[in-house]
PDB file of C-alpha atoms in Angstrom:
ATOM      1  CA  UNK A   1      68.343 111.629  48.974  1.00 62.00           C
ATOM      2  CA  UNK A   2      69.712 113.942  51.634  1.00 70.00           C
ATOM      3  CA  UNK A   3      71.900 112.349  54.273  1.00 70.00           C
ATOM      4  CA  UNK A   4      70.611 112.931  57.784  1.00 70.00           C
ATOM      5  CA  UNK A   5      73.418 114.345  59.911  1.00 68.00           C
ATOM      6  CA  UNK A   6      73.513 113.846  63.642  1.00 68.00           C
ATOM      7  CA  UNK A   7      75.117 116.404  65.936  1.00 69.00           C
ATOM      8  CA  UNK A   8      77.474 114.120  67.834  1.00 69.00           C
ATOM      9  CA  UNK A   9      79.804 116.803  69.141  1.00 72.00           C
ATOM     10  CA  UNK A  10      79.720 116.401  72.891  1.00 75.00           C
ATOM     11  CA  UNK A  11      82.196 119.137  73.820  1.00 75.00           C
ATOM     12  CA  UNK A  12      83.516 119.293  77.379  1.00 77.00           C
ATOM     13  CA  UNK A  13      80.514 117.355  78.707  1.00 79.00           C
ATOM     14  CA  UNK A  14      81.739 114.398  76.669  1.00 80.00           C
ATOM     15  CA  UNK A  15      84.913 114.350  78.768  1.00 80.00           C
ATOM     16  CA  UNK A  16      82.842 113.419  81.796  1.00 78.00           C
ATOM     17  CA  UNK A  17      80.235 111.124  80.287  1.00 78.00           C
ATOM     18  CA  UNK A  18      80.079 110.036  76.680  1.00 74.00           C
ATOM     19  CA  UNK A  19      77.743 107.080  77.002  1.00 77.00           C
ATOM     20  CA  UNK A  20      78.762 103.470  77.438  1.00 78.00           C
ATOM     21  CA  UNK A  21      82.341 103.981  76.296  1.00 81.00           C
ATOM     22  CA  UNK A  22      85.151 101.693  77.460  1.00 83.00           C
ATOM     23  CA  UNK A  23      87.842 102.488  79.992  1.00 84.00           C
ATOM     24  CA  UNK A  24      90.110 104.033  77.317  1.00 85.00           C
ATOM     25  CA  UNK A  25      87.620 106.854  76.775  1.00 85.00           C
ATOM     26  CA  UNK A  26      87.956 107.958  80.384  1.00 87.00           C
ATOM     27  CA  UNK A  27      91.730 107.653  80.258  1.00 91.00           C
ATOM     28  CA  UNK A  28      91.446 110.043  77.300  1.00 89.00           C
ATOM     29  CA  UNK A  29      89.356 112.500  79.374  1.00 90.00           C
ATOM     30  CA  UNK A  30      91.825 112.340  82.230  1.00 93.00           C
ATOM     31  CA  UNK A  31      94.725 112.793  79.787  1.00 96.00           C
ATOM     32  CA  UNK A  32      93.237 116.091  78.619  1.00 94.00           C
ATOM     33  CA  UNK A  33      92.273 117.261  82.084  1.00 95.00           C
ATOM     34  CA  UNK A  34      95.744 116.523  83.509  1.00 97.00           C
ATOM     35  CA  UNK A  35      97.370 118.119  80.447  1.00 97.00           C
ATOM     36  CA  UNK A  36      95.508 121.389  80.901  1.00 97.00           C
ATOM     37  CA  UNK A  37      96.156 121.339  84.652  1.00 97.00           C
ATOM     38  CA  UNK A  38      99.886 120.776  84.138  1.00 97.00           C
ATOM     39  CA  UNK A  39     100.033 123.635  81.619  1.00 97.00           C
ATOM     40  CA  UNK A  40      98.376 125.956  84.125  1.00 97.00           C
ATOM     41  CA  UNK A  41     100.855 124.817  86.775  1.00 97.00           C
ATOM     42  CA  UNK A  42     103.765 125.410  84.357  1.00 96.00           C
ATOM     43  CA  UNK A  43     102.849 129.095  84.058  1.00 95.00           C
ATOM     44  CA  UNK A  44     102.575 129.440  87.854  1.00 95.00           C
ATOM     45  CA  UNK A  45     105.846 127.523  88.238  1.00 96.00           C
ATOM     46  CA  UNK A  46     107.664 129.907  85.868  1.00 95.00           C
ATOM     47  CA  UNK A  47     106.544 132.843  88.029  1.00 94.00           C
ATOM     48  CA  UNK A  48     107.263 131.114  91.355  1.00 93.00           C
ATOM     49  CA  UNK A  49     110.791 129.992  90.404  1.00 93.00           C
ATOM     50  CA  UNK A  50     111.650 133.438  89.006  1.00 94.00           C
ATOM     51  CA  UNK A  51     111.879 134.822  92.571  1.00 94.00           C
ATOM     52  CA  UNK A  52     115.433 133.503  92.777  1.00 94.00           C
ATOM     53  CA  UNK A  53     116.681 136.436  90.667  1.00 93.00           C
ATOM     54  CA  UNK A  54     115.686 138.882  93.447  1.00 93.00           C
ATOM     55  CA  UNK A  55     118.127 137.348  95.935  1.00 92.00           C
ATOM     56  CA  UNK A  56     118.164 135.071  98.959  1.00 93.00           C
ATOM     57  CA  UNK A  57     115.517 136.883 101.063  1.00 94.00           C
ATOM     58  CA  UNK A  58     112.697 136.930  98.487  1.00 94.00           C
ATOM     59  CA  UNK A  59     113.485 133.345  97.445  1.00 95.00           C
ATOM     60  CA  UNK A  60     113.312 132.015 101.002  1.00 95.00           C
ATOM     61  CA  UNK A  61     110.134 134.012 101.689  1.00 95.00           C
ATOM     62  CA  UNK A  62     108.536 132.454  98.594  1.00 94.00           C
ATOM     63  CA  UNK A  63     109.594 128.956  99.635  1.00 94.00           C
ATOM     64  CA  UNK A  64     108.270 129.587 103.175  1.00 94.00           C
ATOM     65  CA  UNK A  65     104.937 130.732 101.722  1.00 95.00           C
ATOM     66  CA  UNK A  66     104.588 127.441  99.829  1.00 93.00           C
ATOM     67  CA  UNK A  67     105.827 125.301 102.735  1.00 91.00           C
ATOM     68  CA  UNK A  68     102.365 124.436 104.089  1.00 94.00           C
ATOM     69  CA  UNK A  69     100.334 121.187 104.140  1.00 94.00           C
ATOM     70  CA  UNK A  70      97.897 122.700 101.605  1.00 95.00           C
ATOM     71  CA  UNK A  71     100.592 123.504  99.028  1.00 94.00           C
ATOM     72  CA  UNK A  72     102.363 120.187  99.687  1.00 94.00           C
ATOM     73  CA  UNK A  73      99.080 118.427  98.881  1.00 95.00           C
ATOM     74  CA  UNK A  74      98.667 120.509  95.715  1.00 96.00           C
ATOM     75  CA  UNK A  75     102.252 119.643  94.719  1.00 95.00           C
ATOM     76  CA  UNK A  76     101.349 115.986  95.112  1.00 96.00           C
ATOM     77  CA  UNK A  77      98.308 116.475  92.865  1.00 97.00           C
ATOM     78  CA  UNK A  78     100.564 118.035  90.202  1.00 97.00           C
ATOM     79  CA  UNK A  79     103.070 115.175  90.524  1.00 96.00           C
ATOM     80  CA  UNK A  80     100.221 112.656  90.283  1.00 97.00           C
ATOM     81  CA  UNK A  81      98.930 114.419  87.152  1.00 97.00           C
ATOM     82  CA  UNK A  82     102.417 114.258  85.626  1.00 97.00           C
ATOM     83  CA  UNK A  83     102.742 110.542  86.414  1.00 97.00           C
ATOM     84  CA  UNK A  84      99.368 109.783  84.839  1.00 98.00           C
ATOM     85  CA  UNK A  85      99.859 112.055  81.826  1.00 98.00           C
ATOM     86  CA  UNK A  86     103.369 110.749  81.128  1.00 97.00           C
ATOM     87  CA  UNK A  87     102.656 107.039  81.409  1.00 97.00           C
ATOM     88  CA  UNK A  88      99.315 107.173  79.640  1.00 96.00           C
ATOM     89  CA  UNK A  89     100.973 109.355  77.005  1.00 97.00           C
ATOM     90  CA  UNK A  90     103.579 106.645  76.498  1.00 96.00           C
ATOM     91  CA  UNK A  91     100.748 104.152  75.913  1.00 94.00           C
ATOM     92  CA  UNK A  92      99.121 106.518  73.422  1.00 94.00           C
ATOM     93  CA  UNK A  93     102.392 106.972  71.521  1.00 95.00           C
ATOM     94  CA  UNK A  94     102.844 103.183  71.275  1.00 93.00           C
ATOM     95  CA  UNK A  95      99.269 102.842  70.028  1.00 90.00           C
ATOM     96  CA  UNK A  96      99.645 105.746  67.595  1.00 90.00           C
ATOM     97  CA  UNK A  97     102.704 104.087  66.083  1.00 91.00           C
ATOM     98  CA  UNK A  98     100.854 100.773  65.782  1.00 88.00           C
ATOM     99  CA  UNK A  99     103.098  98.780  68.124  1.00 88.00           C
ATOM    100  CA  UNK A 100     100.193  97.401  70.161  1.00 83.00           C
ATOM    101  CA  UNK A 101      98.028  96.189  67.307  1.00 82.00           C
ATOM    102  CA  UNK A 102      99.692  92.817  66.921  1.00 79.00           C
ATOM    103  CA  UNK A 103     100.338  91.088  63.618  1.00 81.00           C
ATOM    104  CA  UNK A 104      97.618  91.131  60.996  1.00 81.00           C
ATOM    105  CA  UNK A 105      95.970  87.779  60.408  1.00 81.00           C
ATOM    106  CA  UNK A 106      92.942  86.155  58.860  1.00 87.00           C
ATOM    107  CA  UNK A 107      89.619  87.271  60.370  1.00 86.00           C
ATOM    108  CA  UNK A 108      88.746  83.922  61.911  1.00 89.00           C
ATOM    109  CA  UNK A 109      85.945  83.644  64.463  1.00 91.00           C
ATOM    110  CA  UNK A 110      86.064  84.463  67.397  1.00 88.00           C
ATOM    111  CA  UNK A 111      87.308  87.831  66.141  1.00 87.00           C
ATOM    112  CA  UNK A 112      89.799  89.780  68.241  1.00 83.00           C
ATOM    113  CA  UNK A 113      89.392  93.545  68.107  1.00 82.00           C
ATOM    114  CA  UNK A 114      92.299  95.968  68.383  1.00 80.00           C
ATOM    115  CA  UNK A 115      90.780  97.177  71.660  1.00 80.00           C
ATOM    116  CA  UNK A 116      90.997  93.662  73.129  1.00 84.00           C
ATOM    117  CA  UNK A 117      94.648  93.485  72.071  1.00 84.00           C
ATOM    118  CA  UNK A 118      95.415  96.816  73.682  1.00 86.00           C
ATOM    119  CA  UNK A 119      93.428  96.291  76.881  1.00 89.00           C
ATOM    120  CA  UNK A 120      96.209  94.448  78.811  1.00 91.00           C
ATOM    121  CA  UNK A 121      98.480  97.466  78.223  1.00 91.00           C
ATOM    122  CA  UNK A 122      96.043  99.793  79.961  1.00 92.00           C
ATOM    123  CA  UNK A 123      96.090  97.514  83.017  1.00 93.00           C
ATOM    124  CA  UNK A 124      99.904  97.390  83.067  1.00 95.00           C
ATOM    125  CA  UNK A 125     100.120 101.187  82.703  1.00 95.00           C
ATOM    126  CA  UNK A 126      97.338 101.670  85.278  1.00 94.00           C
ATOM    127  CA  UNK A 127      99.078  99.502  87.869  1.00 97.00           C
ATOM    128  CA  UNK A 128     102.409 101.241  87.216  1.00 97.00           C
ATOM    129  CA  UNK A 129     100.696 104.608  87.759  1.00 97.00           C
ATOM    130  CA  UNK A 130      99.202 103.407  91.066  1.00 97.00           C
ATOM    131  CA  UNK A 131     102.617 102.095  92.178  1.00 97.00           C
ATOM    132  CA  UNK A 132     104.350 105.395  91.406  1.00 96.00           C
ATOM    133  CA  UNK A 133     101.565 107.367  93.124  1.00 96.00           C
ATOM    134  CA  UNK A 134     102.074 105.313  96.285  1.00 96.00           C
ATOM    135  CA  UNK A 135     105.872 105.689  96.215  1.00 95.00           C
ATOM    136  CA  UNK A 136     105.517 109.451  95.705  1.00 95.00           C
ATOM    137  CA  UNK A 137     102.970 109.789  98.530  1.00 95.00           C
ATOM    138  CA  UNK A 138     105.257 107.861 100.836  1.00 94.00           C
ATOM    139  CA  UNK A 139     108.293 109.978  99.935  1.00 93.00           C
ATOM    140  CA  UNK A 140     106.480 113.320 100.149  1.00 92.00           C
ATOM    141  CA  UNK A 141     104.306 112.781 103.226  1.00 91.00           C
ATOM    142  CA  UNK A 142     105.732 109.945 105.315  1.00 87.00           C
ATOM    143  CA  UNK A 143     109.489 109.850 104.780  1.00 72.00           C
TER     144      UNK A 143
ATOM    145  CA  UNK B   1     105.424 122.518  57.520  1.00 77.00           C
ATOM    146  CA  UNK B   2     102.542 120.085  57.411  1.00 90.00           C
ATOM    147  CA  UNK B   3     100.346 119.425  60.434  1.00 91.00           C
ATOM    148  CA  UNK B   4     101.657 115.834  60.574  1.00 94.00           C
ATOM    149  CA  UNK B   5     105.151 117.171  61.282  1.00 96.00           C
ATOM    150  CA  UNK B   6     103.930 119.233  64.254  1.00 96.00           C
ATOM    151  CA  UNK B   7     101.976 116.225  65.538  1.00 96.00           C
ATOM    152  CA  UNK B   8     105.046 114.006  65.277  1.00 96.00           C
ATOM    153  CA  UNK B   9     106.988 116.677  67.159  1.00 97.00           C
ATOM    154  CA  UNK B  10     104.297 116.493  69.866  1.00 97.00           C
ATOM    155  CA  UNK B  11     104.991 112.750  70.245  1.00 97.00           C
ATOM    156  CA  UNK B  12     108.781 113.220  70.262  1.00 97.00           C
ATOM    157  CA  UNK B  13     108.631 116.028  72.852  1.00 98.00           C
ATOM    158  CA  UNK B  14     106.307 113.843  74.934  1.00 97.00           C
ATOM    159  CA  UNK B  15     108.785 110.961  74.919  1.00 97.00           C
ATOM    160  CA  UNK B  16     111.764 113.187  75.740  1.00 97.00           C
ATOM    161  CA  UNK B  17     109.795 114.871  78.524  1.00 97.00           C
ATOM    162  CA  UNK B  18     109.133 111.550  80.228  1.00 96.00           C
ATOM    163  CA  UNK B  19     112.904 111.202  80.679  1.00 96.00           C
ATOM    164  CA  UNK B  20     113.642 114.867  81.480  1.00 97.00           C
ATOM    165  CA  UNK B  21     110.727 115.337  83.884  1.00 96.00           C
ATOM    166  CA  UNK B  22     111.514 112.054  85.626  1.00 95.00           C
ATOM    167  CA  UNK B  23     114.959 113.507  86.425  1.00 95.00           C
ATOM    168  CA  UNK B  24     113.499 116.871  87.522  1.00 95.00           C
ATOM    169  CA  UNK B  25     110.687 115.453  89.658  1.00 95.00           C
ATOM    170  CA  UNK B  26     112.872 112.778  91.257  1.00 94.00           C
ATOM    171  CA  UNK B  27     115.414 115.454  92.221  1.00 94.00           C
ATOM    172  CA  UNK B  28     112.708 117.705  93.677  1.00 93.00           C
ATOM    173  CA  UNK B  29     110.461 115.173  95.426  1.00 91.00           C
ATOM    174  CA  UNK B  30     112.083 111.749  95.660  1.00 93.00           C
ATOM    175  CA  UNK B  31     114.909 112.447  98.096  1.00 90.00           C
ATOM    176  CA  UNK B  32     114.177 109.219 100.002  1.00 89.00           C
ATOM    177  CA  UNK B  33     114.096 107.069  96.860  1.00 90.00           C
ATOM    178  CA  UNK B  34     117.295 108.717  95.583  1.00 91.00           C
ATOM    179  CA  UNK B  35     118.843 108.042  99.001  1.00 90.00           C
ATOM    180  CA  UNK B  36     118.179 104.318  98.516  1.00 90.00           C
ATOM    181  CA  UNK B  37     119.969 104.548  95.184  1.00 90.00           C
ATOM    182  CA  UNK B  38     122.969 106.167  96.840  1.00 90.00           C
ATOM    183  CA  UNK B  39     122.322 109.801  95.847  1.00 88.00           C
ATOM    184  CA  UNK B  40     122.156 112.199  98.773  1.00 88.00           C
ATOM    185  CA  UNK B  41     120.674 115.352  97.234  1.00 85.00           C
ATOM    186  CA  UNK B  42     120.199 117.367 100.454  1.00 85.00           C
ATOM    187  CA  UNK B  43     117.907 120.411 100.531  1.00 89.00           C
ATOM    188  CA  UNK B  44     117.434 121.028  96.790  1.00 91.00           C
ATOM    189  CA  UNK B  45     115.268 124.111  97.375  1.00 92.00           C
ATOM    190  CA  UNK B  46     117.742 126.029  99.549  1.00 93.00           C
ATOM    191  CA  UNK B  47     118.950 129.233  97.891  1.00 94.00           C
ATOM    192  CA  UNK B  48     122.560 127.997  97.651  1.00 93.00           C
ATOM    193  CA  UNK B  49     121.488 124.730  96.023  1.00 94.00           C
ATOM    194  CA  UNK B  50     119.164 126.465  93.545  1.00 94.00           C
ATOM    195  CA  UNK B  51     121.803 129.029  92.566  1.00 94.00           C
ATOM    196  CA  UNK B  52     124.559 126.425  92.242  1.00 93.00           C
ATOM    197  CA  UNK B  53     122.388 124.581  89.681  1.00 94.00           C
ATOM    198  CA  UNK B  54     121.578 127.907  88.024  1.00 93.00           C
ATOM    199  CA  UNK B  55     125.324 128.551  87.589  1.00 93.00           C
ATOM    200  CA  UNK B  56     126.087 125.077  86.192  1.00 94.00           C
ATOM    201  CA  UNK B  57     126.302 124.942  82.389  1.00 95.00           C
ATOM    202  CA  UNK B  58     125.032 121.352  82.194  1.00 96.00           C
ATOM    203  CA  UNK B  59     122.002 122.116  84.401  1.00 96.00           C
ATOM    204  CA  UNK B  60     121.261 125.301  82.448  1.00 96.00           C
ATOM    205  CA  UNK B  61     121.338 123.367  79.143  1.00 97.00           C
ATOM    206  CA  UNK B  62     119.115 120.676  80.682  1.00 97.00           C
ATOM    207  CA  UNK B  63     116.560 123.208  81.977  1.00 96.00           C
ATOM    208  CA  UNK B  64     116.451 125.259  78.772  1.00 97.00           C
ATOM    209  CA  UNK B  65     115.811 122.041  76.803  1.00 97.00           C
ATOM    210  CA  UNK B  66     113.162 120.979  79.316  1.00 97.00           C
ATOM    211  CA  UNK B  67     111.534 124.407  79.062  1.00 97.00           C
ATOM    212  CA  UNK B  68     111.440 124.159  75.250  1.00 98.00           C
ATOM    213  CA  UNK B  69     109.942 120.646  75.399  1.00 98.00           C
ATOM    214  CA  UNK B  70     107.313 121.543  77.991  1.00 97.00           C
ATOM    215  CA  UNK B  71     106.273 124.798  76.327  1.00 98.00           C
ATOM    216  CA  UNK B  72     105.921 123.185  72.894  1.00 98.00           C
ATOM    217  CA  UNK B  73     104.101 120.085  74.183  1.00 98.00           C
ATOM    218  CA  UNK B  74     101.838 122.040  76.525  1.00 98.00           C
ATOM    219  CA  UNK B  75     100.801 124.762  74.120  1.00 98.00           C
ATOM    220  CA  UNK B  76     100.378 122.370  71.182  1.00 97.00           C
ATOM    221  CA  UNK B  77      98.123 120.292  73.437  1.00 97.00           C
ATOM    222  CA  UNK B  78      96.098 123.360  74.401  1.00 97.00           C
ATOM    223  CA  UNK B  79      95.775 124.240  70.709  1.00 96.00           C
ATOM    224  CA  UNK B  80      94.476 120.736  69.947  1.00 94.00           C
ATOM    225  CA  UNK B  81      91.793 121.084  72.624  1.00 92.00           C
ATOM    226  CA  UNK B  82      90.805 124.588  71.450  1.00 93.00           C
ATOM    227  CA  UNK B  83      90.590 123.499  67.801  1.00 91.00           C
ATOM    228  CA  UNK B  84      88.143 120.801  68.858  1.00 86.00           C
ATOM    229  CA  UNK B  85      85.995 123.299  70.740  1.00 85.00           C
ATOM    230  CA  UNK B  86      86.079 125.858  67.916  1.00 86.00           C
ATOM    231  CA  UNK B  87      86.301 123.812  64.718  1.00 79.00           C
ATOM    232  CA  UNK B  88      85.651 126.685  62.288  1.00 78.00           C
ATOM    233  CA  UNK B  89      88.573 127.261  59.900  1.00 80.00           C
ATOM    234  CA  UNK B  90      88.475 130.994  60.506  1.00 83.00           C
ATOM    235  CA  UNK B  91      88.919 130.484  64.245  1.00 87.00           C
ATOM    236  CA  UNK B  92      91.740 127.944  63.852  1.00 90.00           C
ATOM    237  CA  UNK B  93      94.194 130.486  62.400  1.00 90.00           C
ATOM    238  CA  UNK B  94      93.532 132.949  65.202  1.00 93.00           C
ATOM    239  CA  UNK B  95      93.881 130.180  67.791  1.00 95.00           C
ATOM    240  CA  UNK B  96      97.217 129.083  66.309  1.00 95.00           C
ATOM    241  CA  UNK B  97      98.516 132.670  66.268  1.00 95.00           C
ATOM    242  CA  UNK B  98      97.493 133.279  69.894  1.00 96.00           C
ATOM    243  CA  UNK B  99      99.015 129.952  70.982  1.00 97.00           C
ATOM    244  CA  UNK B 100     102.331 130.740  69.244  1.00 97.00           C
ATOM    245  CA  UNK B 101     102.376 134.181  70.897  1.00 98.00           C
ATOM    246  CA  UNK B 102     101.621 132.829  74.395  1.00 97.00           C
ATOM    247  CA  UNK B 103     104.090 129.947  74.020  1.00 97.00           C
ATOM    248  CA  UNK B 104     106.828 132.315  72.846  1.00 98.00           C
ATOM    249  CA  UNK B 105     106.158 134.604  75.807  1.00 97.00           C
ATOM    250  CA  UNK B 106     106.347 131.695  78.280  1.00 97.00           C
ATOM    251  CA  UNK B 107     109.583 130.425  76.707  1.00 98.00           C
ATOM    252  CA  UNK B 108     111.111 133.918  76.621  1.00 97.00           C
ATOM    253  CA  UNK B 109     110.242 134.468  80.301  1.00 97.00           C
ATOM    254  CA  UNK B 110     111.778 131.153  81.363  1.00 96.00           C
ATOM    255  CA  UNK B 111     114.869 131.794  79.233  1.00 96.00           C
ATOM    256  CA  UNK B 112     115.268 135.284  80.704  1.00 96.00           C
ATOM    257  CA  UNK B 113     115.134 133.916  84.277  1.00 95.00           C
ATOM    258  CA  UNK B 114     117.647 131.175  83.411  1.00 95.00           C
ATOM    259  CA  UNK B 115     120.121 133.603  81.795  1.00 94.00           C
ATOM    260  CA  UNK B 116     119.725 136.166  84.604  1.00 93.00           C
ATOM    261  CA  UNK B 117     120.292 133.477  87.278  1.00 92.00           C
ATOM    262  CA  UNK B 118     123.301 132.127  85.380  1.00 89.00           C
ATOM    263  CA  UNK B 119     124.923 135.554  85.326  1.00 78.00           C
ATOM    264  CA  UNK B 120     124.296 136.442  88.979  1.00 71.00           C
TER     265      UNK B 120
END
């Protein structure tokens, strides 16, 4: 009997909405989105910082061009993306290596899934991200 | 090399980048926080400050390592996303080749700027 295959490839749309998935799914989407954004910024950053080889005048003109509220806000967005991507990445590495699974035990009711074991970590990481975002906003805009 | 090796390298570069980028971003944007910790960094984006770091061997080593980490991690990540979008085996080889070429170009450009700044 032929096996019926379902096309469950959601593509980019699945990054935004993939059904009733848990919080981790959307951390995954944001991880990819921030990763691609940071890579794009890296290429721009390599060009922008290269102006120093042309001497003091061109370097200061470049820095003056970027010294506006708009670019300062965009810099904050990049920093925020780095904070999220780095800390969530740390969580993913710990999960990948199996450190957050806990010790194996007998499957006694009520069963505890690996997701339930890992859920507190996402809250700790999430709160740390929020804390760092606030500190960065304060330092960049208010200090 | 097997794919698992390159994936493990992605994790290792990710971990190292957390440390290296924390140093870089704190230096560039956390002047107030660093001030609390007793480090007065001054205007890090002034031409004299930028060029003094560019002429320092330890900073040059740090930034070349950071560049290598970021380029590998970033382009490997892009490759992972592209391989998911275009899962055909025929496409995967072309994607990998293009990614290696683009990553090498980015690294070469960054290295060129670093060496040129160091010598000037």
